[in-house]
Coordinates of C-alpha atoms in Angstrom, one line a residue:
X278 CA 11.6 -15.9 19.4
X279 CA 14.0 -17.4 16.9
X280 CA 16.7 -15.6 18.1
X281 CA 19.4 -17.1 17.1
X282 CA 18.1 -17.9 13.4
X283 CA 17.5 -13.9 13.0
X284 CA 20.8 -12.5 14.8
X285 CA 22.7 -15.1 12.5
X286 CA 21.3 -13.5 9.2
X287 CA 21.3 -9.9 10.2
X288 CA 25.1 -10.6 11.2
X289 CA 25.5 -12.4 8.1
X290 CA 25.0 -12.1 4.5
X291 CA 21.4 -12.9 4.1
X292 CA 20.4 -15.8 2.2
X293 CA 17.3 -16.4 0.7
X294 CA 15.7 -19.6 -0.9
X295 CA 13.5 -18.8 -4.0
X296 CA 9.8 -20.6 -4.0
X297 CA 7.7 -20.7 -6.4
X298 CA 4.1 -21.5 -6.8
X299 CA 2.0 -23.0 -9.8
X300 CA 0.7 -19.5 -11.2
X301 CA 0.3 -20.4 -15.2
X302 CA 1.6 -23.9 -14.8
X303 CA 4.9 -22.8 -14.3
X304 CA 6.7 -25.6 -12.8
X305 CA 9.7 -24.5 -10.4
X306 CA 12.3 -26.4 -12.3
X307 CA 11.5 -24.1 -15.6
X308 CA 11.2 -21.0 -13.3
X309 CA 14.6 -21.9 -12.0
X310 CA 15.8 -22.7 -15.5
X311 CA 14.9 -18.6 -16.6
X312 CA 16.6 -17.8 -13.2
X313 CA 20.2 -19.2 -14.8
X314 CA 19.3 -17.1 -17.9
X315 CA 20.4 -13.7 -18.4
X316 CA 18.3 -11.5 -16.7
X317 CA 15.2 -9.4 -18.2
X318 CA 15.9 -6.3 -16.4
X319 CA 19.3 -4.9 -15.2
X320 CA 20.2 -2.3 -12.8
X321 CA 20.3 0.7 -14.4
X322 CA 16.8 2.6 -15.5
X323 CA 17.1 2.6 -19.0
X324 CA 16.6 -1.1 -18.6
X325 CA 14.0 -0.9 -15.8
X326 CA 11.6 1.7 -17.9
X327 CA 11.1 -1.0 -20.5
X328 CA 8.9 -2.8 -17.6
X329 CA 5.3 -1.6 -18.4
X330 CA 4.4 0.0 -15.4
X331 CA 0.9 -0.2 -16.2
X332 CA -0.2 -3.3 -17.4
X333 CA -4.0 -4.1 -18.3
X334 CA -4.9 -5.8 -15.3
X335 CA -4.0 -3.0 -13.4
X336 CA -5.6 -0.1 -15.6
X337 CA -8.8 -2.0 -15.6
X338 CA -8.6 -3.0 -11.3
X339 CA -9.9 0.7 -10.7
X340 CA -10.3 -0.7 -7.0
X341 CA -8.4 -2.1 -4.6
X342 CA -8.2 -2.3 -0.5
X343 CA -5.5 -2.5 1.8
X344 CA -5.1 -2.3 5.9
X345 CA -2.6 -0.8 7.9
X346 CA -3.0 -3.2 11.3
X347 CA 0.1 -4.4 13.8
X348 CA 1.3 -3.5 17.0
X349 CA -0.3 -0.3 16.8
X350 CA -3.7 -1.5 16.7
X351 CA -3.1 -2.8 20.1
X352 CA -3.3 0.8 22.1
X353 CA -5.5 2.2 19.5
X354 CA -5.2 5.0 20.4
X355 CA -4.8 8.5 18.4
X356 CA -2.7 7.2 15.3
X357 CA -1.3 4.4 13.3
X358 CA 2.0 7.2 14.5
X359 CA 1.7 6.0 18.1
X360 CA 5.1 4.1 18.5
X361 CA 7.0 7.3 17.3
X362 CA 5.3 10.3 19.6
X363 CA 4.5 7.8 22.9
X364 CA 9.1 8.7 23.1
X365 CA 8.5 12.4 23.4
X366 CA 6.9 13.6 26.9
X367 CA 5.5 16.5 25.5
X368 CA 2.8 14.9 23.5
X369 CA -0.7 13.3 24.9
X370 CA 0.4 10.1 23.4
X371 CA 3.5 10.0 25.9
X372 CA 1.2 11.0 28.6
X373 CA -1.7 8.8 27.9
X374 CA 1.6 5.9 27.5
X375 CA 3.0 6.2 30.5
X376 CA -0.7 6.3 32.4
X377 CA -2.0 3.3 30.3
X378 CA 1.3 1.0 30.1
X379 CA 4.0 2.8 32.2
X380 CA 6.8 5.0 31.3
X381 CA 8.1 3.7 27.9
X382 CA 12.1 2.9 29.2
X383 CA 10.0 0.1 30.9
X384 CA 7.2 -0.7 28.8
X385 CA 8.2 -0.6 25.2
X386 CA 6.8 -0.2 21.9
X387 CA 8.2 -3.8 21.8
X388 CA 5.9 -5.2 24.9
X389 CA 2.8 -4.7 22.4
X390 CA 3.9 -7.8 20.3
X391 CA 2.8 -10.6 22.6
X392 CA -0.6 -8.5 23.0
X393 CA -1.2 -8.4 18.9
X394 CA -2.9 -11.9 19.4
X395 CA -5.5 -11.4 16.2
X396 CA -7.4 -14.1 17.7
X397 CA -10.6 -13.7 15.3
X398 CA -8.5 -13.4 12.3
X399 CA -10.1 -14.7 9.2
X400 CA -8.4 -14.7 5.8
X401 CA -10.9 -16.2 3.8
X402 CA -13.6 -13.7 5.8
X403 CA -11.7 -11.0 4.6
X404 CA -10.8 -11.9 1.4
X405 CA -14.7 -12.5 0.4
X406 CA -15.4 -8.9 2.2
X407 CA -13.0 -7.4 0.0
X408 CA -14.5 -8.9 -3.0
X409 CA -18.0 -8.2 -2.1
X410 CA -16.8 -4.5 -2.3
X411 CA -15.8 -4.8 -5.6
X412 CA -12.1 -4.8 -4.9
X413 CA -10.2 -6.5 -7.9
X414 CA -7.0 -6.7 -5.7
X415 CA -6.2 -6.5 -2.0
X416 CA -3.5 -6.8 0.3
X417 CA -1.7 -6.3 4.0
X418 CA 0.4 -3.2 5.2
X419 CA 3.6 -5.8 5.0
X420 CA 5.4 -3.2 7.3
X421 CA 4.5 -0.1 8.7
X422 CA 7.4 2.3 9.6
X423 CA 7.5 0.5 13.1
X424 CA 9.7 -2.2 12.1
X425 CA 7.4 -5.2 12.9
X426 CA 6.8 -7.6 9.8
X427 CA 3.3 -8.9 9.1
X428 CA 5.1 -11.7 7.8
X429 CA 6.9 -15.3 8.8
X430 CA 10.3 -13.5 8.3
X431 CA 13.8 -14.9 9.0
X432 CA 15.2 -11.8 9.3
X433 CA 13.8 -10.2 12.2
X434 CA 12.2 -11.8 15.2
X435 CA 9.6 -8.9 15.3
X436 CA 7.1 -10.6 13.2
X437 CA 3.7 -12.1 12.9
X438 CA 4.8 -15.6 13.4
X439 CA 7.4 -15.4 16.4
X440 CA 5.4 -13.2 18.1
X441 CA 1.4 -12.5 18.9
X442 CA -0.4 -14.2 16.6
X443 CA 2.2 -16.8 15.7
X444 CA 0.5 -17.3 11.9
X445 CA 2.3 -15.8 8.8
X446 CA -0.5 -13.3 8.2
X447 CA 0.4 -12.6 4.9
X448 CA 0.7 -16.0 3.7
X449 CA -2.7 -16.9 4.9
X450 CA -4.1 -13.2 3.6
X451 CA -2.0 -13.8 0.1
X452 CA -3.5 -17.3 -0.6
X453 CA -7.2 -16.3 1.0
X454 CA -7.0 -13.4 -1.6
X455 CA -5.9 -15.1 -4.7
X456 CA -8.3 -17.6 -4.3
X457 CA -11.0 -15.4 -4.4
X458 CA -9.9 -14.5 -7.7
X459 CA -8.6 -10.8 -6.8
X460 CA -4.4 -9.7 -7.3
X461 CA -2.2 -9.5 -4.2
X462 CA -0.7 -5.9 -3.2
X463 CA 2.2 -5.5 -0.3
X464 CA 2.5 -2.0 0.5
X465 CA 6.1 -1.0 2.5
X466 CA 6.4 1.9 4.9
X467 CA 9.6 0.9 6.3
X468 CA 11.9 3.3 4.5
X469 CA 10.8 5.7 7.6
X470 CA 12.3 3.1 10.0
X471 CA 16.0 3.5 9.7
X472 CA 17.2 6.2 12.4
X473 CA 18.8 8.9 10.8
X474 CA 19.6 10.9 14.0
X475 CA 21.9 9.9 17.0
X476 CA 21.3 13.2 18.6
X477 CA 19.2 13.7 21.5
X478 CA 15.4 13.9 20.8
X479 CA 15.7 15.2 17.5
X480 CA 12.5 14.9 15.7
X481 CA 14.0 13.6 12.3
X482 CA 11.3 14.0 9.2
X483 CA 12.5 10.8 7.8
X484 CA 13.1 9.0 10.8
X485 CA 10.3 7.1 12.9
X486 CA 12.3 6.1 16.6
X487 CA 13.5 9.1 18.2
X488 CA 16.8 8.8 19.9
X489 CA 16.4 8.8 23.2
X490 CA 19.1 8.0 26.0
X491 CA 18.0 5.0 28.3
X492 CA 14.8 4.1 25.9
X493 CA 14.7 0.9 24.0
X494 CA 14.9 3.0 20.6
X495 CA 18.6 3.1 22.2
X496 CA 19.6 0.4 23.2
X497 CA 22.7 -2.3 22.0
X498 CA 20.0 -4.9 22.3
X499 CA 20.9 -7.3 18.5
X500 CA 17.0 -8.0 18.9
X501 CA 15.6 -4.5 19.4
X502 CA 17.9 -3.0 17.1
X503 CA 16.4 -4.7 14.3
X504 CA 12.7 -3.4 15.5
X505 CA 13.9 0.4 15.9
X506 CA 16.1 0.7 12.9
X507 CA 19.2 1.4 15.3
X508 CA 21.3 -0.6 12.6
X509 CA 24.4 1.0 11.1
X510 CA 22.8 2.7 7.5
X511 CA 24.3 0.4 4.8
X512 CA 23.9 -2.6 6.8
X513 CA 20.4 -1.4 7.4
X514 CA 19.7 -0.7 3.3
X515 CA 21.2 -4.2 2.4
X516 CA 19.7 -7.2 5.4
X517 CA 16.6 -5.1 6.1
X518 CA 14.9 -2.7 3.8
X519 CA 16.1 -5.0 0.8
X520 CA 16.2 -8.2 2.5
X521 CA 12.9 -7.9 3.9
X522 CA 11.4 -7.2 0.4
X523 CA 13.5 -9.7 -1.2
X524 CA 11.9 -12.1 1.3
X525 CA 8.1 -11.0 0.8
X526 CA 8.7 -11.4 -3.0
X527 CA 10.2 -15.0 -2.8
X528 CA 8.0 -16.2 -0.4
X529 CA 4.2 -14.6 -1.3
X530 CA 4.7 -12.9 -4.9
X531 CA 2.9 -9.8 -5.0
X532 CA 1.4 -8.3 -8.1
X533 CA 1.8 -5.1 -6.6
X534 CA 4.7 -3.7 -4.2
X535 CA 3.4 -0.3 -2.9
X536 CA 5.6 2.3 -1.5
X537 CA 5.3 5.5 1.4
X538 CA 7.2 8.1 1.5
X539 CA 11.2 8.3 2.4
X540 CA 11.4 6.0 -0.3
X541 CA 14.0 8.9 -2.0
X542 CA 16.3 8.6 1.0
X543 CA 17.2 5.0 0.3
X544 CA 20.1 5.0 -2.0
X545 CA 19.7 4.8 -5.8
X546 CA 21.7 1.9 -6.0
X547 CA 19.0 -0.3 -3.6
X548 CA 16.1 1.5 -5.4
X549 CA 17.5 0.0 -8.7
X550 CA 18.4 -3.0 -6.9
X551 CA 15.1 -3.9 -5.3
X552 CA 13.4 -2.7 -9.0
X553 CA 15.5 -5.2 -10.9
X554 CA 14.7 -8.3 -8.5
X555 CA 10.9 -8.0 -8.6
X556 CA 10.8 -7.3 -12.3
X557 CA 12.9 -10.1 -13.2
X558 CA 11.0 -12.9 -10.3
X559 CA 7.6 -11.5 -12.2
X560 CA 9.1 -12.0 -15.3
X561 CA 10.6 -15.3 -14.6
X562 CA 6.9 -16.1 -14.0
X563 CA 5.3 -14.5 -16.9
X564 CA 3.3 -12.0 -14.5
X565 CA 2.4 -8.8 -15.3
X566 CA 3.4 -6.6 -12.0
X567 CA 3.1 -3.3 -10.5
X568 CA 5.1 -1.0 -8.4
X569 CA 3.6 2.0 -6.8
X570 CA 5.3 4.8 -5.1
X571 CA 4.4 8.3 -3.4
X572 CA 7.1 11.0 -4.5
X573 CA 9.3 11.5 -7.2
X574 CA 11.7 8.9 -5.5
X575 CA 11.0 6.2 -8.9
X576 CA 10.6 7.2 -12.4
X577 CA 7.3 7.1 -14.1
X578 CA 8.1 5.1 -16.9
X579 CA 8.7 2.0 -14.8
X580 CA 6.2 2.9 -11.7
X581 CA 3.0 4.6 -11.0
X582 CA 2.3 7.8 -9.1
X583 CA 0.0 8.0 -5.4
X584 CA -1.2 10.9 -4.5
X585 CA -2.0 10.5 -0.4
X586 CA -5.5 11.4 0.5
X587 CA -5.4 13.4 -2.7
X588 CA -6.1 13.1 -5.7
X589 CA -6.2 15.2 -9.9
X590 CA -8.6 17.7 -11.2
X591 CA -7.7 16.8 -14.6
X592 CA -6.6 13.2 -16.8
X593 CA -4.3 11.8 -15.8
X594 CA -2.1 10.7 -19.0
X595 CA -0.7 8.1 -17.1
X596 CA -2.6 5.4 -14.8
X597 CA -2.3 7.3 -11.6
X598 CA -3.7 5.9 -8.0
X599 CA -5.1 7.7 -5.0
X600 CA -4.6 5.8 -1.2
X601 CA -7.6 6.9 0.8
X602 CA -8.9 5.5 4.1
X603 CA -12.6 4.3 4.7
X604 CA -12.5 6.5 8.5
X605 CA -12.2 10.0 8.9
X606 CA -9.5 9.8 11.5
X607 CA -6.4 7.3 11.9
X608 CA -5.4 5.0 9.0
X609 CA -5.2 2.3 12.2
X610 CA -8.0 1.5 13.9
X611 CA -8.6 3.6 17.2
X612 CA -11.6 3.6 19.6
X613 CA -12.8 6.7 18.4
X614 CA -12.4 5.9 14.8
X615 CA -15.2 7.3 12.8
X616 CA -16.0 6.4 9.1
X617 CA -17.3 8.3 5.9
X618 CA -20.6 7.9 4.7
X619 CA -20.2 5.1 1.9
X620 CA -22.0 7.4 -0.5
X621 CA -18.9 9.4 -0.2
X622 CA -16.0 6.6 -0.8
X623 CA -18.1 5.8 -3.8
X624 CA -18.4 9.2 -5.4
X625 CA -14.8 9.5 -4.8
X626 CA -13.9 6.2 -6.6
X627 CA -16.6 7.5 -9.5
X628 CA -14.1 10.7 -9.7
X629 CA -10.6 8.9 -9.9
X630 CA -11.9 6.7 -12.3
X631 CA -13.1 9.1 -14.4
X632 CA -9.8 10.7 -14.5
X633 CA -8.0 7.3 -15.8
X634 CA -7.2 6.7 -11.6
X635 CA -7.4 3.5 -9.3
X636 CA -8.6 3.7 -6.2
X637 CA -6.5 2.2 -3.4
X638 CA -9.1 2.1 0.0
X639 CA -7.9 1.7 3.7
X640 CA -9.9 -0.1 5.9
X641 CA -8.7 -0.2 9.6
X642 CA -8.9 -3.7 11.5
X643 CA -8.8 -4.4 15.2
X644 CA -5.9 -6.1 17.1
X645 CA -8.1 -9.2 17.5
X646 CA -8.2 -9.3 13.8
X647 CA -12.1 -8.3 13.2
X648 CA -12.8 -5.3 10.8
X649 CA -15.7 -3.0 12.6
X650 CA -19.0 -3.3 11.8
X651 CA -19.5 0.7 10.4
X652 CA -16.7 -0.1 7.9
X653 CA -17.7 -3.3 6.6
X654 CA -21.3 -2.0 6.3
X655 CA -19.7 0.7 3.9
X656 CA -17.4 -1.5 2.1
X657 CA -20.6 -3.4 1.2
X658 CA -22.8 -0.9 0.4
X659 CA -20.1 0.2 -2.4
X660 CA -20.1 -3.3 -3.5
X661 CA -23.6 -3.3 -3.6
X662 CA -23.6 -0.3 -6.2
X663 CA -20.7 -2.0 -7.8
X664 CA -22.3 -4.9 -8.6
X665 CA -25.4 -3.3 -10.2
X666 CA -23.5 -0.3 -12.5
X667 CA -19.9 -1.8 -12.3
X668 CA -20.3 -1.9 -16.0
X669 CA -19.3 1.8 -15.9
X670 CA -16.3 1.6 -13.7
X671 CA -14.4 -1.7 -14.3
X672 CA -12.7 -1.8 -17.4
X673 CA -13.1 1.9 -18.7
X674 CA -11.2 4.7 -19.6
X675 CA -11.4 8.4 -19.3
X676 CA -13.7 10.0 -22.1
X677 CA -12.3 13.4 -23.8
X678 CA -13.6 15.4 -20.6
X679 CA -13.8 13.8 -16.7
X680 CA -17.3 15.6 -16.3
X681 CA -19.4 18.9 -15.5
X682 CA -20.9 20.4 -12.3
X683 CA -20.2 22.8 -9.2
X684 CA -18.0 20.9 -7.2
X685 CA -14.2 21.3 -8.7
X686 CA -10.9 19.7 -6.5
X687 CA -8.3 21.9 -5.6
X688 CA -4.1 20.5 -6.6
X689 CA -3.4 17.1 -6.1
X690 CA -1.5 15.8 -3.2
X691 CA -1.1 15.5 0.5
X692 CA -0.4 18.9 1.5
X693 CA -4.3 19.8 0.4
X694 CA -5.8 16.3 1.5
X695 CA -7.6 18.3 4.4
X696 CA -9.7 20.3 1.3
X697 CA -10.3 16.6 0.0
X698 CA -11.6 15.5 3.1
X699 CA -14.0 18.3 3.0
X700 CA -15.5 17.9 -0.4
X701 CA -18.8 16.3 -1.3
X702 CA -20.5 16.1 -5.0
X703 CA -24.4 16.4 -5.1
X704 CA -26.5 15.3 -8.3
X705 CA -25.5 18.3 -9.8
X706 CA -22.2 16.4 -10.7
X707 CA -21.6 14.2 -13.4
X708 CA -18.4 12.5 -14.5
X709 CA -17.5 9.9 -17.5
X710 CA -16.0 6.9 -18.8
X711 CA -16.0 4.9 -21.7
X712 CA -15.7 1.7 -22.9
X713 CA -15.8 0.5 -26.4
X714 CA -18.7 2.5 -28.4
X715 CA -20.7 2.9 -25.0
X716 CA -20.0 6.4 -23.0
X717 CA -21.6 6.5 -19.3
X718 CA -22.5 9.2 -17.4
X719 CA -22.5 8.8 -14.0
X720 CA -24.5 11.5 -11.7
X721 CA -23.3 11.6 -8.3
X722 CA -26.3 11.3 -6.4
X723 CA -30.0 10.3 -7.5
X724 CA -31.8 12.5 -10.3
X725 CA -35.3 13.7 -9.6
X726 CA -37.7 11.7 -11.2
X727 CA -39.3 12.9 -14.9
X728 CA -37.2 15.9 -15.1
X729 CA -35.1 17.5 -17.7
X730 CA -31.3 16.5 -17.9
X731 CA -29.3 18.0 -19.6
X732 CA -25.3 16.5 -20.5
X733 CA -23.8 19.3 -21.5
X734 CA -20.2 17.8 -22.3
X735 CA -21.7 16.1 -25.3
X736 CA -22.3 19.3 -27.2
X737 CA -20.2 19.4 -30.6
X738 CA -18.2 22.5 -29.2
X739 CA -17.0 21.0 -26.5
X740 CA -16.6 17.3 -27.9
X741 CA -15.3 18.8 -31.4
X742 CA -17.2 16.4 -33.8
X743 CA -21.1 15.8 -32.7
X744 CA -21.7 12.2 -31.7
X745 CA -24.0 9.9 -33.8
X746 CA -25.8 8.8 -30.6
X747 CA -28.0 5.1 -31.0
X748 CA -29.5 4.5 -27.8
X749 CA -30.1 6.3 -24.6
X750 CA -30.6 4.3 -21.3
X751 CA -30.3 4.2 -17.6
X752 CA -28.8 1.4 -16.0
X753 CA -31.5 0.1 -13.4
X754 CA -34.7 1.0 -15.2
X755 CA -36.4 -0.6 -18.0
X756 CA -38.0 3.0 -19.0
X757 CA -37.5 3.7 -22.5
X758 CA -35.6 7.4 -22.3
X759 CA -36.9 9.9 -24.0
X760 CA -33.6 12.1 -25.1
X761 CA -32.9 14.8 -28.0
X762 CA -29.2 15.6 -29.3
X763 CA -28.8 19.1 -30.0
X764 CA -25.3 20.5 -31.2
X765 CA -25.2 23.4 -29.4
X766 CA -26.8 22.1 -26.1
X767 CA -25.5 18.9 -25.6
X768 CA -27.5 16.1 -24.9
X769 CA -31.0 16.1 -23.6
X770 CA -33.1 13.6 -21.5
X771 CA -36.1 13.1 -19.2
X772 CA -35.0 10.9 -16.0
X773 CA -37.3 7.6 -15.0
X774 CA -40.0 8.0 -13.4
X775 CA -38.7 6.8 -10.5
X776 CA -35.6 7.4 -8.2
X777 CA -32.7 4.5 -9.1
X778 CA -30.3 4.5 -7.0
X779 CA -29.3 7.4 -4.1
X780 CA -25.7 6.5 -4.2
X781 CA -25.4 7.3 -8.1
X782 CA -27.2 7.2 -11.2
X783 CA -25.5 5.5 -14.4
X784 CA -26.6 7.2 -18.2
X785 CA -25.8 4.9 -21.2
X786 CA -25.2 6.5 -24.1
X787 CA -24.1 4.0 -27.4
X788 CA -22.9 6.2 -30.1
X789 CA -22.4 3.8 -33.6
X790 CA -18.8 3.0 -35.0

């Protein structure tokens, strides 16, 4: 480890050198030439919420993939959670600890870095997965709430390049990515990491490390300190949460900077702080950027809302996002980790974009750096579908209604996410978009061949002024449709004469200007 180089800036002021790379044909002498300006954006909202939060780009991504992977990955066992509950001797993670690894005032969550080898790890590999699924940006879990950077950082020696792998992970991920033409996302957990609690074994919501006398969460060690948040609080917000963000944006430019929970707990002036920096690096660079975050902890009009495992049962009238993992278990990758049925993922994606969403899929890699077989073999079965009928995702926009059908979802947001694990849509449910004059109906599932369809959200009650419908077709076939508009009924078809797709059926409807 560098140890000297990282206790010297956490002691210190940190200092950070600004690089720049050739996006647009800015050259670095003109980017720093804007940096000597005044800035764009200044710390205070009023000047933040003239940043548009959602810019184009983003609106029109409707999909994009991220990985939570690090030390974690190396026990892989239970949850992405493991370094906080292996401290408390009551739960199966400290037992299972202590019979794997030894008792964890000897073995560490620490001791996992020089296993996190990621000896298969393949950023190009990944980077063309992830755009074979149809993601339109994609990006690394920069730090998890564990306090170990995925990142060649100089301000802690817990980090992908000192330790385990000894590669800068993100910078390999972040040029792999861009190069495949897709937008770079960074998403930060590390709010969690600061310990809030000196007292004894007090399970603190917003902190990860318990304190525990005579474990390394404890300890005076400069080193381990920085890993277990044991820093004093302001020191903590300035050289670490904002340093380490400062760093990531200097060094790899992300176009999006994603945000967990606990967020609200660091002070309003680093918030503002943090907000003003990436705005104004961005803007020195002419990008369009993005920043994401989970509770009301930002305001809307410079960020956009996540709703964990969740997601609305109505427009949103904002760009809003949902984070989602491809398992149906740990957001990490465990040896029991199951997966959804792609089918699933999909319909789900069909329903947030319908509802003027963007999907934000987990996918959960192993230590050695390889993604599992079941999840890649879903990532590209979505692609797959994407590729044919993408036409009626990327690039639209909700319709007057989201859809019709049985299945309805319950509130948005974590606390129901176990009722949106559970759902499932059938061919009985439809949902919309539109782009330009052309309206798509997408039914979630495969229709039964020469049968009656009927869309009923096209009738003029319900759409307030009837539609002067050209064309009717289904993406897929070469059938001409035969189709009847009736005001009262809505709009109705007969389906090919053959089954299209099983995943989900795409109806092109052109109305004239």
């Amino acid at each position: 480890m560098k140890k000297s180089k990282h206790l010297g800036l956490f002691l210190a002021s940190a200092v950070f050198f600004y690089s720049c790379g050739n996006e647009k044909n800015t050259t670095k002498e003109e980017v720093q030439d804007k940096k000597t300006e005044t800035p764009e954006y200044t710390e205070d909202w009023a000047s933040l919420g003239k940043h548009n939060e959602s810019p184009e780009w983003f609106k029109d991504s409707k999909l994009g993939i991220y990985f939570h992977w690090g030390l974690y990955s190396v026990p892989a066992y239970k949850t992405e959670w493991y370094p906080r509950w292996m401290h408390f001797k009551d739960h199966d993670i400290y037992k299972h600890h202590v019979e794997k690894y030894g008792d964890p005032s000897e073995f560490g969550y620490h001791d996992f870095a020089p296993m996190f080898k990621a000896e298969k790890f393949n950023a190009d590999a990944w980077a063309q997965l992830f755009k074979d699924a149809g993601a339109q940006f994609a990006g690394p879990v920069a730090e998890h709430h564990d306090g170990y950077s995925m990142w060649d950082s100089d301000i802690t020696p817990w980090n992908t390049m000192d330790t385990g792998p000894k590669r800068d992970i993100t910078g390999e991920l972040e040029k792999a990515i861009k190069g495949k033409g897709m937008k770079f996302i960074t998403a930060f957990h590390h709010a969690k990491n600061l310990q809030r609690s000196t007292t004894l074994g007090e399970q603190v919501d917003n902190s990860h490390f318990p304190y525990f006398k005579d474990m390394p969460p404890s300890s005076n060690d400069p080193d381990l300190q920085l890993m277990y948040g044991n820093i004093e609080p302001e020191k903590w917000y300035q050289d670490v949460w904002f340093g380490k963000m400062k760093e990531v944006i200097d060094k790899y430019h992300p176009d999006i900077m994603w945000f967990d929970y606990v967020l609200g707990d660091i002070p309003e002036k680093y918030r503002k702080e943090f907000a003003a920096y990436y705005l104004n690096d961005a803007n020195n660079r002419d990008e369009e950027v993005v920043i994401v975050r989970k509770q009301h902890d930002l305001p809307l009009n410079m960020s956009v809302e996540d709703l964990e495992q969740a997601r609305k049962n109505e427009i949103g009238t904002k760009t809003w996002m949902t984070d989602a993992t491809i398992s149906d278990g740990s957001w990490c990758y465990t040896e029991d980790l199951g997966v959804k049925p792609a089918q699933d993922v999909l319909h789900m994606l069909i329903d947030i974009v319908s509802k003027n969403g963007v999907l934000l899929l987990n996918v959960s890699p192993k230590a050695d750096g390889t993604i599992p077989e079941n999840q890649k073999e879903g990532l590209l079965k979505m692609g797959t579908w994407l590729k044919k009928y993408g036409e009626a995702i990327y690039g639209t926009e909700a319709w007057y209604t989201f859809g019709e059908g049985p299945t309805k979802e319950p509130e948005g947001h974590f606390e129901n996410h176990e009722a949106f694990m559970k759902l499932t849509y059938s061919n009985k449910d439809i949902r919309y978009t539109t782009k330009d004059y052309d309206i798509y109906g997408i039914v979630l599932g495969a229709t039964k061949p020469n049968s009656e369809l009927v869309l009923e959200s096209f009738a003029k009650e319900k759409i307030l002024d009837a539609p002067s419908i050209e064309s009717v077709s289904f993406l897929g076939s070469d059938e001409k449709i035969d189709w009847n508009y009736d005001e009262e009924k809505g709009l109705t078809l007969k389906t090919p004469s053959k089954v299209i797709d099983e995943m989900g059926t795409v109806i092109k409807v052109t109305i004239s200007q």
